[in-house]
Tab-separated table of C-alpha atoms and ligand atoms in Angstrom:
chain	number	residue	atom	x	y	z
A	225	MET	CA	-41.146	-80.622	98.225
A	226	GLN	CA	-41.433	-77.176	99.856
A	227	HIS	CA	-44.781	-76.315	98.238
A	228	PHE	CA	-47.651	-78.493	97.076
A	229	PRO	CA	-48.606	-77.655	93.539
A	230	ALA	CA	-52.459	-77.102	92.930
A	231	PHE	CA	-54.547	-75.046	90.678
A	232	PHE	CA	-57.480	-72.987	92.251
A	233	THR	CA	-60.759	-72.571	90.480
A	234	LEU	CA	-61.466	-68.846	90.995
A	235	ASN	CA	-64.217	-68.280	88.523
A	236	ASP	CA	-66.559	-65.797	90.302
A	237	GLN	CA	-64.747	-66.260	93.641
A	238	PRO	CA	-63.981	-63.269	95.797
A	239	VAL	CA	-60.299	-62.424	96.036
A	240	LEU	CA	-58.607	-59.505	97.831
A	241	ILE	CA	-55.644	-57.482	96.630
A	242	VAL	CA	-54.221	-54.971	99.028
A	243	GLY	CA	-52.291	-52.402	97.081
A	244	GLY	CA	-52.925	-49.951	94.423
A	245	GLY	CA	-49.663	-49.894	92.292
A	246	GLU	CA	-47.982	-51.918	89.627
A	247	LEU	CA	-47.379	-54.911	91.842
A	248	ALA	CA	-51.073	-55.082	92.545
A	249	ALA	CA	-52.086	-54.583	88.972
A	250	ARG	CA	-49.710	-57.475	87.974
A	251	LYS	CA	-51.625	-59.887	90.260
A	252	LEU	CA	-54.960	-58.420	89.097
A	253	ARG	CA	-54.260	-59.242	85.380
A	254	LEU	CA	-53.795	-62.894	86.334
A	255	LEU	CA	-56.658	-62.963	88.608
A	256	ARG	CA	-58.941	-61.488	86.070
A	257	LYS	CA	-57.910	-64.060	83.478
A	258	ALA	CA	-59.007	-66.802	85.929
A	259	GLY	CA	-62.398	-65.040	86.372
A	260	ALA	CA	-62.058	-63.929	89.938
A	261	LEU	CA	-64.230	-61.351	91.598
A	262	VAL	CA	-61.415	-58.993	92.789
A	263	THR	CA	-61.537	-56.230	95.454
A	264	VAL	CA	-58.773	-53.862	95.610
A	265	VAL	CA	-57.980	-52.002	98.856
A	266	ALA	CA	-55.653	-48.983	98.584
A	267	PRO	CA	-55.822	-45.308	99.484
A	268	ARG	CA	-54.686	-44.585	95.815
A	269	LEU	CA	-55.070	-46.583	92.676
A	270	ASN	CA	-52.808	-46.311	89.587
A	271	ALA	CA	-54.195	-45.410	86.141
A	272	GLU	CA	-54.935	-49.047	85.166
A	273	LEU	CA	-56.670	-49.955	88.387
A	274	THR	CA	-58.636	-46.664	88.424
A	275	GLU	CA	-59.985	-47.378	84.907
A	276	LEU	CA	-61.015	-50.915	85.892
A	277	ALA	CA	-62.742	-49.637	89.054
A	278	ASP	CA	-64.426	-46.877	87.307
A	279	ASP	CA	-65.693	-49.317	84.663
A	280	GLY	CA	-67.058	-51.596	87.394
A	281	ARG	CA	-64.701	-54.467	86.368
A	282	ILE	CA	-63.253	-54.536	89.918
A	283	ALA	CA	-64.497	-53.405	93.316
A	284	ALA	CA	-62.177	-50.702	94.794
A	285	ILE	CA	-62.086	-49.587	98.410
A	286	ARG	CA	-60.004	-46.389	98.444
A	287	ARG	CA	-58.657	-46.288	102.066
A	288	GLY	CA	-56.038	-48.096	104.097
A	289	PHE	CA	-56.206	-51.752	104.832
A	290	VAL	CA	-58.231	-52.928	107.898
A	291	ALA	CA	-58.116	-56.514	109.135
A	292	GLY	CA	-61.774	-56.897	108.294
A	293	ASP	CA	-61.062	-56.537	104.679
A	294	VAL	CA	-60.089	-60.133	104.379
A	295	GLY	CA	-63.674	-61.057	105.090
A	296	ARG	CA	-64.667	-64.190	103.365
A	297	LYS	CA	-62.246	-64.077	100.500
A	298	ARG	CA	-60.843	-67.255	98.819
A	299	LEU	CA	-57.318	-65.793	98.409
A	300	VAL	CA	-55.674	-62.758	99.833
A	301	PHE	CA	-52.677	-60.859	98.145
A	302	ALA	CA	-50.570	-58.301	99.731
A	303	ALA	CA	-48.929	-56.109	97.102
A	304	THR	CA	-48.352	-52.804	98.724
A	305	GLY	CA	-44.622	-52.779	98.746
A	306	ARG	CA	-44.821	-51.460	102.351
A	307	ALA	CA	-43.509	-54.085	104.768
A	308	ASP	CA	-45.620	-52.838	107.768
A	309	VAL	CA	-48.825	-52.881	105.747
A	310	ASP	CA	-47.933	-56.317	104.068
A	311	GLU	CA	-47.386	-57.796	107.493
A	312	ARG	CA	-50.630	-56.550	108.815
A	313	VAL	CA	-52.381	-58.129	105.734
A	314	ALA	CA	-50.536	-61.526	106.205
A	315	GLU	CA	-51.344	-61.621	109.904
A	316	ALA	CA	-55.104	-60.860	109.315
A	317	ALA	CA	-55.277	-63.557	106.603
A	318	HIS	CA	-53.436	-66.180	108.830
A	319	ALA	CA	-55.834	-65.207	111.613
A	320	ALA	CA	-58.864	-65.826	109.399
A	321	GLY	CA	-57.274	-69.122	108.066
A	322	LEU	CA	-57.064	-67.782	104.541
A	323	PRO	CA	-54.260	-68.429	102.001
A	324	VAL	CA	-52.300	-65.404	101.615
A	325	ASN	CA	-49.440	-64.328	99.166
A	326	VAL	CA	-47.251	-61.455	100.035
A	327	VAL	CA	-45.236	-60.179	97.026
A	328	ASP	CA	-41.562	-60.924	97.496
A	329	ARG	CA	-42.072	-62.169	101.074
A	330	ALA	CA	-42.060	-65.941	100.954
A	331	ASP	CA	-41.641	-65.970	104.800
A	332	LEU	CA	-45.041	-64.194	105.182
A	333	SER	CA	-46.900	-66.194	102.565
A	334	SER	CA	-48.756	-69.415	102.860
A	335	PHE	CA	-48.652	-69.999	99.020
A	336	VAL	CA	-46.443	-68.814	96.201
A	337	VAL	CA	-47.466	-67.794	92.775
A	338	PRO	CA	-45.441	-69.680	90.162
A	339	ALA	CA	-43.952	-68.401	86.967
A	340	ILE	CA	-46.601	-69.265	84.429
A	341	VAL	CA	-46.600	-70.595	80.863
A	342	GLU	CA	-50.079	-70.183	79.564
A	343	ARG	CA	-51.677	-72.072	76.552
A	344	ASP	CA	-55.302	-71.858	77.851
A	345	PRO	CA	-56.567	-74.333	78.970
A	346	VAL	CA	-53.071	-75.726	79.483
A	347	VAL	CA	-51.292	-73.955	82.181
A	348	ILE	CA	-47.814	-74.737	83.417
A	349	GLY	CA	-46.657	-73.412	86.781
A	350	ILE	CA	-42.920	-73.265	87.767
A	351	SER	CA	-41.713	-72.742	91.215
A	352	THR	CA	-38.286	-72.741	92.707
A	353	GLY	CA	-39.850	-72.477	96.183
A	354	GLY	CA	-38.985	-68.760	96.287
A	355	THR	CA	-35.250	-69.519	96.100
A	356	ALA	CA	-34.477	-68.312	92.698
A	357	PRO	CA	-37.225	-66.208	90.929
A	358	LEU	CA	-34.868	-65.438	88.022
A	359	LEU	CA	-34.191	-69.061	87.379
A	360	ALA	CA	-38.023	-69.708	87.282
A	361	SER	CA	-38.420	-66.985	84.769
A	362	ARG	CA	-35.548	-68.424	82.610
A	363	LEU	CA	-37.212	-71.844	82.852
A	364	ARG	CA	-40.485	-70.182	81.809
A	365	GLU	CA	-38.814	-68.674	78.646
A	366	ALA	CA	-37.207	-72.039	77.741
A	367	ILE	CA	-40.628	-73.731	78.084
A	368	GLU	CA	-42.351	-70.847	76.254
A	369	ARG	CA	-39.982	-71.607	73.281
A	370	LEU	CA	-40.638	-75.241	73.235
A	371	LEU	CA	-44.470	-75.301	73.303
A	372	PRO	CA	-46.500	-74.716	70.232
A	373	SER	CA	-48.570	-71.509	70.511
A	374	ARG	CA	-51.715	-73.619	69.622
A	375	LEU	CA	-51.366	-76.115	72.353
A	376	GLY	CA	-54.440	-74.852	74.061
A	377	ARG	CA	-56.341	-75.225	70.915
A	378	LEU	CA	-55.213	-78.845	70.677
A	379	ALA	CA	-56.381	-79.522	74.185
A	380	ASP	CA	-59.862	-77.974	73.430
A	381	PHE	CA	-59.925	-79.921	70.189
A	382	SER	CA	-59.249	-83.321	71.725
A	383	ASP	CA	-61.754	-82.434	74.496
A	384	SER	CA	-64.462	-81.819	71.797
A	385	PHE	CA	-64.047	-85.492	70.608
A	386	ARG	CA	-63.742	-87.050	74.056
A	387	SER	CA	-67.238	-88.380	74.452
A	388	ALA	CA	-67.471	-89.468	70.834
A	389	VAL	CA	-64.274	-91.426	71.123
A	390	ARG	CA	-65.462	-92.876	74.385
A	391	GLY	CA	-68.675	-94.060	72.713
A	392	ILE	CA	-66.815	-95.633	69.852
A	393	LEU	CA	-63.957	-97.170	71.842
A	394	PRO	CA	-65.372	-98.334	75.049
A	395	ASP	CA	-62.147	-100.205	76.163
A	396	ALA	CA	-59.830	-97.938	78.083
A	397	GLY	CA	-56.680	-99.512	76.791
A	398	THR	CA	-57.726	-99.053	73.195
A	399	ARG	CA	-58.725	-95.535	73.902
A	400	LEU	CA	-55.320	-94.780	75.466
A	401	ARG	CA	-53.676	-96.037	72.172
A	402	PHE	CA	-56.052	-93.968	70.216
A	403	TRP	CA	-55.200	-90.772	72.043
A	404	SER	CA	-51.432	-91.340	72.203
A	405	ARG	CA	-51.577	-91.911	68.405
A	406	PHE	CA	-53.716	-88.855	68.100
A	407	PHE	CA	-51.352	-86.454	69.862
A	408	ASP	CA	-48.378	-87.808	67.771
A	409	GLY	CA	-50.224	-87.941	64.513
A	410	PRO	CA	-51.207	-85.817	61.453
A	411	VAL	CA	-54.509	-84.730	63.201
A	412	ALA	CA	-52.775	-82.973	66.065
A	413	ALA	CA	-50.169	-81.693	63.562
A	414	ALA	CA	-52.903	-80.058	61.590
A	415	VAL	CA	-54.444	-78.443	64.744
A	416	LEU	CA	-51.081	-77.104	65.751
A	417	ALA	CA	-50.582	-75.765	62.196
A	418	GLY	CA	-53.873	-73.858	62.480
A	419	ASP	CA	-55.724	-75.963	60.012
A	420	ASP	CA	-58.761	-76.774	62.125
A	421	GLY	CA	-60.852	-77.660	59.060
A	422	ARG	CA	-58.575	-80.356	57.870
A	423	ALA	CA	-58.016	-81.569	61.348
A	424	ARG	CA	-61.838	-81.964	61.989
A	425	GLU	CA	-62.231	-83.739	58.699
A	426	ARG	CA	-59.373	-86.086	59.418
A	427	MET	CA	-60.556	-86.779	62.904
A	428	LEU	CA	-64.059	-87.657	61.885
A	429	THR	CA	-62.561	-90.283	59.467
A	430	LEU	CA	-60.363	-91.477	62.086
A	431	VAL	CA	-62.886	-91.983	64.846
A	432	ASN	CA	-65.403	-93.510	62.307
A	433	SER	CA	-62.940	-95.989	60.847
A	434	ARG	CA	-60.826	-98.954	62.215
A	435	ALA	CA	-57.836	-96.855	61.508
A	436	ALA	CA	-58.117	-95.612	65.089
A	437	VAL	CA	-56.845	-98.807	66.352
A	438	GLU	CA	-54.788	-100.007	63.481
A	439	PRO	CA	-51.099	-99.636	63.188
A	440	PRO	CA	-49.962	-95.855	63.141
A	441	GLN	CA	-49.883	-93.937	60.001
A	442	GLY	CA	-46.687	-92.274	59.049
A	443	SER	CA	-46.338	-88.704	58.190
A	444	VAL	CA	-43.749	-86.391	56.560
A	445	ALA	CA	-42.785	-82.928	57.416
A	446	ILE	CA	-40.537	-81.178	54.785
A	447	VAL	CA	-38.623	-78.841	56.979
A	448	GLY	CA	-36.483	-75.842	56.276
A	449	ALA	CA	-33.457	-75.803	58.376
A	450	GLY	CA	-32.330	-72.334	57.590
A	451	PRO	CA	-28.966	-71.339	56.255
A	452	GLY	CA	-26.823	-72.974	58.977
A	453	ASP	CA	-27.114	-71.171	62.373
A	454	PRO	CA	-29.160	-73.543	64.548
A	455	ASP	CA	-30.686	-70.417	66.212
A	456	LEU	CA	-32.477	-69.670	62.891
A	457	LEU	CA	-34.490	-72.845	62.909
A	458	THR	CA	-38.249	-71.967	63.400
A	459	LEU	CA	-39.880	-73.284	66.634
A	460	ARG	CA	-41.959	-75.634	64.509
A	461	ALA	CA	-38.999	-77.119	62.868
A	462	LEU	CA	-37.324	-77.638	66.228
A	463	ARG	CA	-40.462	-79.430	67.551
A	464	LEU	CA	-40.712	-81.667	64.453
A	465	ILE	CA	-37.095	-82.584	64.551
A	466	GLN	CA	-37.194	-83.466	68.166
A	467	ARG	CA	-40.358	-85.792	67.708
A	468	ALA	CA	-39.112	-87.452	64.289
A	469	ASP	CA	-38.528	-91.171	64.059
A	470	VAL	CA	-36.317	-90.604	61.086
A	471	VAL	CA	-34.573	-87.506	59.716
A	472	ILE	CA	-33.586	-87.573	55.975
A	473	TYR	CA	-31.206	-84.647	55.572
A	474	ASP	CA	-29.184	-82.866	53.044
A	475	LYS	CA	-25.534	-81.777	52.773
A	476	LEU	CA	-26.183	-78.202	54.043
A	477	VAL	CA	-27.785	-79.343	57.226
A	478	GLY	CA	-24.929	-79.060	59.717
A	479	PRO	CA	-24.095	-81.010	62.838
A	480	GLU	CA	-25.343	-78.483	65.276
A	481	ILE	CA	-28.866	-78.864	63.817
A	482	LEU	CA	-28.674	-82.603	63.766
A	483	ASP	CA	-27.815	-82.416	67.467
A	484	TYR	CA	-31.503	-81.671	68.067
A	485	VAL	CA	-32.553	-85.049	66.588
A	486	ARG	CA	-33.602	-87.662	69.208
A	487	ARG	CA	-30.827	-90.155	69.976
A	488	ASP	CA	-32.924	-93.170	69.085
A	489	ALA	CA	-34.164	-91.542	65.901
A	490	GLU	CA	-32.557	-92.657	62.639
A	491	ARG	CA	-30.592	-90.181	60.484
A	492	ILE	CA	-30.407	-90.742	56.728
A	493	TYR	CA	-27.941	-88.654	54.653
A	494	VAL	CA	-28.946	-88.046	51.192
A	495	GLY	CA	-26.744	-85.015	50.380
A	496	LYS	CA	-25.910	-84.017	46.842
A	497	SER	CA	-23.081	-81.848	45.937
A	498	ARG	CA	-22.230	-80.381	42.506
A	499	GLY	CA	-21.598	-83.361	40.153
A	500	ASN	CA	-21.897	-85.865	42.981
A	501	HIS	CA	-25.308	-87.119	43.687
A	502	SER	CA	-25.196	-89.951	46.067
A	503	ARG	CA	-28.772	-90.659	45.449
A	504	SER	CA	-31.110	-89.528	42.609
A	505	GLN	CA	-34.156	-87.367	43.344
A	506	ASP	CA	-36.333	-90.277	42.422
A	507	GLU	CA	-34.487	-92.544	44.994
A	508	ILE	CA	-34.837	-89.751	47.590
A	509	ASN	CA	-38.675	-89.466	46.882
A	510	ALA	CA	-39.143	-93.288	47.157
A	511	LEU	CA	-37.105	-93.394	50.364
A	512	ILE	CA	-39.266	-90.653	52.076
A	513	ALA	CA	-42.391	-92.395	51.093
A	514	ALA	CA	-41.204	-95.813	52.239
A	515	GLN	CA	-40.356	-94.456	55.636
A	516	ALA	CA	-43.698	-92.821	56.038
A	517	GLN	CA	-45.633	-95.883	54.691
A	518	ALA	CA	-43.729	-97.894	57.432
A	519	GLY	CA	-45.672	-95.779	59.912
A	520	ARG	CA	-42.821	-93.489	60.837
A	521	ARG	CA	-42.755	-89.796	61.591
A	522	VAL	CA	-40.398	-88.552	58.878
A	523	VAL	CA	-38.697	-85.155	58.914
A	524	ARG	CA	-37.221	-84.397	55.499
A	525	LEU	CA	-34.656	-81.711	56.393
A	526	LYS	CA	-33.369	-79.240	53.928
A	527	GLY	CA	-30.970	-76.306	54.079
A	528	GLY	CA	-32.735	-72.936	53.877
A	529	ASP	CA	-36.228	-73.041	52.701
A	530	PRO	CA	-37.507	-76.268	51.107
A	531	PHE	CA	-39.338	-74.302	48.295
A	532	ILE	CA	-36.397	-72.124	47.379
A	533	PHE	CA	-34.049	-74.140	44.974
A	534	GLY	CA	-34.621	-77.124	47.337
A	535	ARG	CA	-36.728	-79.570	45.289
A	536	GLY	CA	-39.242	-79.431	48.080
A	537	GLY	CA	-42.030	-79.087	45.572
A	538	GLU	CA	-41.293	-82.307	43.863
A	539	GLU	CA	-41.085	-84.170	47.026
A	540	LEU	CA	-44.409	-82.693	48.114
A	541	GLY	CA	-46.082	-83.645	44.880
A	542	TYR	CA	-44.725	-87.223	44.981
A	543	LEU	CA	-45.904	-87.698	48.556
A	544	ARG	CA	-49.358	-86.237	48.062
A	545	GLN	CA	-49.913	-88.406	44.997
A	546	ARG	CA	-49.395	-91.389	47.278
A	547	GLY	CA	-51.864	-90.078	49.917
A	548	ILE	CA	-49.141	-89.471	52.494
A	549	ALA	CA	-49.724	-86.855	55.156
A	550	VAL	CA	-47.273	-84.143	54.446
A	551	GLU	CA	-46.813	-80.626	55.967
A	552	VAL	CA	-44.229	-78.052	54.890
A	553	VAL	CA	-42.392	-75.928	57.410
A	554	PRO	CA	-40.734	-72.856	55.911
A	555	GLY	CA	-37.105	-72.035	56.735
A	556	VAL	CA	-34.940	-68.918	56.377
A	557	THR	CA	-33.548	-69.002	52.867
A	558	ALA	CA	-29.869	-68.344	52.209
A	559	ALA	CA	-30.668	-65.062	50.524
A	560	LEU	CA	-32.299	-63.768	53.713
A	561	GLY	CA	-29.754	-65.183	56.127
A	562	CYS	CA	-26.774	-63.982	54.129
A	563	ALA	CA	-28.142	-60.580	53.546
A	564	ALA	CA	-28.861	-60.203	57.377
A	565	VAL	CA	-25.329	-61.219	58.401
A	566	ALA	CA	-23.758	-59.103	55.612
A	567	GLY	CA	-25.829	-55.992	56.371
A	568	VAL	CA	-27.201	-55.935	52.928
A	569	PRO	CA	-30.864	-54.726	52.793
A	570	LEU	CA	-32.248	-56.673	49.838
A	571	THR	CA	-34.851	-53.776	49.161
A	572	HIS	CA	-34.059	-50.205	49.892
A	573	ARG	CA	-36.250	-47.097	49.218
A	574	GLU	CA	-33.214	-45.374	47.456
A	575	HIS	CA	-31.622	-48.553	45.667
A	576	ALA	CA	-33.826	-51.512	45.018
A	577	GLN	CA	-37.609	-51.956	44.611
A	578	ALA	CA	-37.539	-55.635	43.778
A	579	VAL	CA	-35.489	-58.618	44.662
A	580	THR	CA	-35.031	-61.727	42.314
A	581	LEU	CA	-33.696	-64.986	43.443
A	582	VAL	CA	-32.083	-66.986	40.628
A	583	THR	CA	-30.023	-70.106	40.342
A	584	GLY	CA	-26.674	-70.063	38.561
A	585	GLU	CA	-27.163	-73.650	37.665
A	586	GLY	CA	-29.934	-75.389	35.862
A	587	SER	CA	-30.747	-79.108	35.637
A	588	GLU	CA	-28.909	-79.143	32.256
A	589	GLY	CA	-26.070	-76.688	33.054
A	590	GLU	CA	-26.696	-73.002	32.373
A	591	PRO	CA	-30.191	-72.032	33.335
A	592	ASP	CA	-32.624	-70.562	30.895
A	593	LEU	CA	-32.905	-67.029	32.332
A	594	ASP	CA	-34.246	-63.813	31.015
A	595	TRP	CA	-30.976	-61.876	31.395
A	596	ALA	CA	-32.313	-58.655	29.773
A	597	SER	CA	-34.766	-58.298	32.761
A	598	LEU	CA	-32.226	-59.322	35.241
A	599	ALA	CA	-29.875	-56.651	34.048
A	600	ARG	CA	-32.435	-53.914	34.726
A	601	LEU	CA	-31.665	-51.404	37.237
A	602	ARG	CA	-33.222	-50.693	40.794
A	603	GLN	CA	-33.432	-54.224	41.683
A	604	THR	CA	-31.322	-56.750	43.605
A	605	LEU	CA	-30.327	-60.072	42.289
A	606	VAL	CA	-29.464	-62.941	44.643
A	607	ILE	CA	-27.788	-65.748	42.740
A	608	TYR	CA	-27.663	-69.094	44.364
A	609	MET	CA	-25.246	-71.863	43.228
A	610	GLY	CA	-23.478	-69.186	41.137
A	611	VAL	CA	-19.886	-69.446	42.453
A	612	ALA	CA	-18.691	-71.758	39.792
A	613	ALA	CA	-20.224	-69.792	37.042
A	614	ALA	CA	-19.489	-66.388	38.483
A	615	GLY	CA	-17.607	-65.204	35.248
A	616	ARG	CA	-20.425	-66.399	33.068
A	617	ILE	CA	-23.084	-64.817	35.098
A	618	ALA	CA	-21.227	-61.445	35.143
A	619	ALA	CA	-20.631	-61.559	31.365
A	620	ARG	CA	-24.358	-62.387	30.622
A	621	LEU	CA	-25.565	-59.467	32.902
A	622	ILE	CA	-22.969	-56.989	31.362
A	623	GLY	CA	-23.730	-58.225	27.859
A	624	HIS	CA	-27.454	-57.347	28.507
A	625	GLY	CA	-26.646	-53.901	29.538
A	626	LEU	CA	-25.842	-53.921	33.279
A	627	ASP	CA	-23.150	-51.445	34.260
A	628	PRO	CA	-19.895	-53.361	34.832
A	629	ALA	CA	-19.400	-51.193	37.904
A	630	THR	CA	-22.567	-52.341	39.590
A	631	PRO	CA	-21.743	-53.281	43.154
A	632	ALA	CA	-21.636	-57.010	44.013
A	633	ALA	CA	-21.062	-59.121	47.148
A	634	ILE	CA	-20.372	-62.711	47.779
A	635	VAL	CA	-21.603	-64.115	51.120
A	636	GLU	CA	-19.985	-67.483	51.811
A	637	ASN	CA	-21.134	-69.634	54.650
A	638	GLY	CA	-23.680	-67.197	55.689
A	639	THR	CA	-24.892	-67.300	59.357
A	640	LEU	CA	-22.227	-69.912	60.173
A	641	PRO	CA	-19.065	-69.088	62.347
A	642	ASN	CA	-16.860	-69.083	59.214
A	643	GLU	CA	-18.951	-66.711	57.306
A	644	ARG	CA	-17.145	-64.278	54.954
A	645	THR	CA	-18.356	-61.375	52.878
A	646	VAL	CA	-16.427	-59.999	49.959
A	647	THR	CA	-17.417	-57.031	47.916
A	648	GLY	CA	-16.497	-55.583	44.534
A	649	ARG	CA	-17.989	-54.944	41.126
A	650	VAL	CA	-19.979	-57.253	39.091
A	651	ALA	CA	-17.189	-57.186	36.419
A	652	ASP	CA	-14.774	-58.585	39.087
A	653	LEU	CA	-17.026	-61.452	40.229
A	654	GLU	CA	-14.847	-64.267	38.860
A	655	SER	CA	-11.601	-62.803	40.271
A	656	LEU	CA	-13.295	-62.255	43.643
A	657	VAL	CA	-14.239	-65.786	43.757
A	658	ARG	CA	-10.600	-66.838	42.687
A	659	GLU	CA	-8.703	-64.468	44.907
A	660	HIS	CA	-10.723	-65.164	47.931
A	661	GLU	CA	-10.842	-68.931	47.212
A	662	ILE	CA	-14.676	-69.078	47.771
A	663	GLN	CA	-15.525	-72.700	48.273
A	664	GLY	CA	-18.311	-73.158	50.756
A	665	PRO	CA	-21.864	-72.527	49.873
A	666	ALA	CA	-22.281	-68.891	48.808
A	667	VAL	CA	-24.692	-66.531	47.334
A	668	ILE	CA	-23.815	-63.538	45.070
A	669	VAL	CA	-25.797	-60.256	45.516
A	670	VAL	CA	-25.829	-57.930	42.608
A	671	GLY	CA	-27.198	-54.375	42.842
A	672	SER	CA	-26.359	-51.094	44.377
A	673	VAL	CA	-27.525	-52.430	47.797
A	674	ALA	CA	-24.417	-54.587	47.706
A	675	ALA	CA	-22.224	-51.604	48.301
A	676	LEU	CA	-23.963	-51.365	51.737
A	677	ALA	CA	-22.503	-54.727	52.672
A	678	ASP	CA	-20.524	-54.820	55.890
A	679	ALA	CA	-17.361	-56.649	54.552
A	680	ALA	CA	-15.747	-56.440	57.996
A	681	SER	CA	-15.605	-60.301	58.103
A	682	ILE	CA	-13.122	-60.332	55.182
A	683	ASP	CA	-9.880	-61.919	56.635
A	684	GLU	CA	-7.589	-59.975	54.170
A	685	PRO	CA	-8.895	-56.470	53.696
A	686	ALA	CA	-6.121	-55.704	51.149
A	687	LEU	CA	-7.739	-58.220	48.739
A	688	ALA	CA	-11.136	-56.396	48.801
A	689	VAL	CA	-11.807	-54.704	45.585
A	690	ALA	CA	-12.836	-51.044	45.889
A	691	VAL	CA	-16.293	-50.287	44.693
B	863	LIG	C1	-29.442	-76.320	46.493
B	863	LIG	S1	-29.492	-74.686	46.983
B	863	LIG	C2	-30.510	-74.771	48.479
B	863	LIG	C3	-31.022	-73.442	48.858
B	863	LIG	C4	-31.821	-73.503	49.933
B	863	LIG	N1	-33.083	-74.293	49.824
B	863	LIG	C5	-32.259	-72.132	50.655
B	863	LIG	O1	-33.460	-71.758	50.655
B	863	LIG	O2	-31.296	-71.409	51.002
B	863	LIG	C6	-27.844	-74.548	47.579
B	863	LIG	C7	-27.288	-73.106	47.500
B	863	LIG	O3	-27.870	-72.352	48.518
B	863	LIG	C8	-26.867	-71.279	48.888
B	863	LIG	N2	-26.633	-71.429	50.268
B	863	LIG	C9	-27.144	-72.270	51.143
B	863	LIG	N3	-26.741	-72.095	52.354
B	863	LIG	C10	-25.897	-70.998	52.280
B	863	LIG	C11	-25.083	-70.354	53.288
B	863	LIG	N4	-25.118	-70.576	54.582
B	863	LIG	N5	-24.391	-69.246	52.845
B	863	LIG	C12	-24.349	-68.976	51.622
B	863	LIG	N6	-25.084	-69.572	50.658
B	863	LIG	C13	-25.861	-70.502	50.950
B	863	LIG	C14	-25.601	-71.564	48.050
B	863	LIG	O4	-25.836	-70.765	46.844
B	863	LIG	C15	-25.785	-72.973	47.767
B	863	LIG	O5	-25.029	-73.287	46.599
């Protein structure tokens, strides 16, 4: 190990920065967060440093560096960008036995400043020993993406209960079990989701009951996996998938997304396709509940958003009735994912002032829709599960007054590598489906915005129907 990792307490401690430009300002921003009393020495200060100095938030000595400036500082930073001055600063600090960091000069520094991921009070420092700063910043980005934004809040929350837990659970082993269950359980999930009120309520119940040392309670997250591209998973979805003991997933959740599931976690497929329901919704509800009641962390993973034609509402109601802790994580619904890849703005000042999402299939066949209002102009319709009934949908809309020449687009496998967009008129919907052999999941977009579709992804342009 080239460097020994340690964190300094700098609150109200004197620190010297030599330099008055952007390099110095960057160090200063971090040091001020740590509460350091900073003195800046430089003949000229940039606007940011000048303002801080004028407001008295830093001390500024506006002249060249002299060795005596290092004085009794705790840390010294050389950030002038001038090799001769930086070398003099390093020399003076070494002579005074003070830790010194010279920006971009590991050879002159006695300590390095790591790349930092900050979720105060949680701080993660990453060092490559000065060998590859870009790699350190890439690692930082990767860790940033993985860590919940409210991680620091979680640390503070657990700290606020630390002494109460110690009082109630004097045995260290029991306490350890309690905290490990806490960080994996619904209380921590509520804190991370920003629901401090519920978290506090549950925590009080937990610390005041035997539940603290009893077998773990299961929980369910009903998670939207988005329209297919794994990059469209939300950060929260990703975290929950990676922590799940069991993932119960649908047909539209692809293998690239399932790759994020832990290897030792169980995967249960409960996919339904048109006319082929391997399990009924009642069976799925009971399965999710049983897994949670067995103390497991369940992720119920659904394509798109769980609450858009996803039966997420029924599952949520069923689980809540049984007192099972549930959270819902939204996903990018197919309409939004498909519109984005096809270049179709669903609302547009000149074309559409409203968007309506409808299903082409009801539980008993044709859905009971208000076709007259759907046929009104200046709105966009996005029809899910409408491919098989494309002809009927077009006939209903036209029958209720929609111009047969209204632009329409079909987006198949939106956001996936085999995505296709085909465009035409609403009157041609059935033939578009037939001629282009649309088979994958697809949404139909109806409205003048559909004419803006970037149909470049059509394999055979000759088949595209002119608008
Ligand atoms: C049962 S619904 C589920 C909708 C999902 N909950 C959502 O929010 O996107 C299934 C329908 O969603 C649409 N769909 C889902 N993923 C799609 C994709 N990648 N491309 C196009 N349509 C998609 C299709 O209309 C498909 O028949």
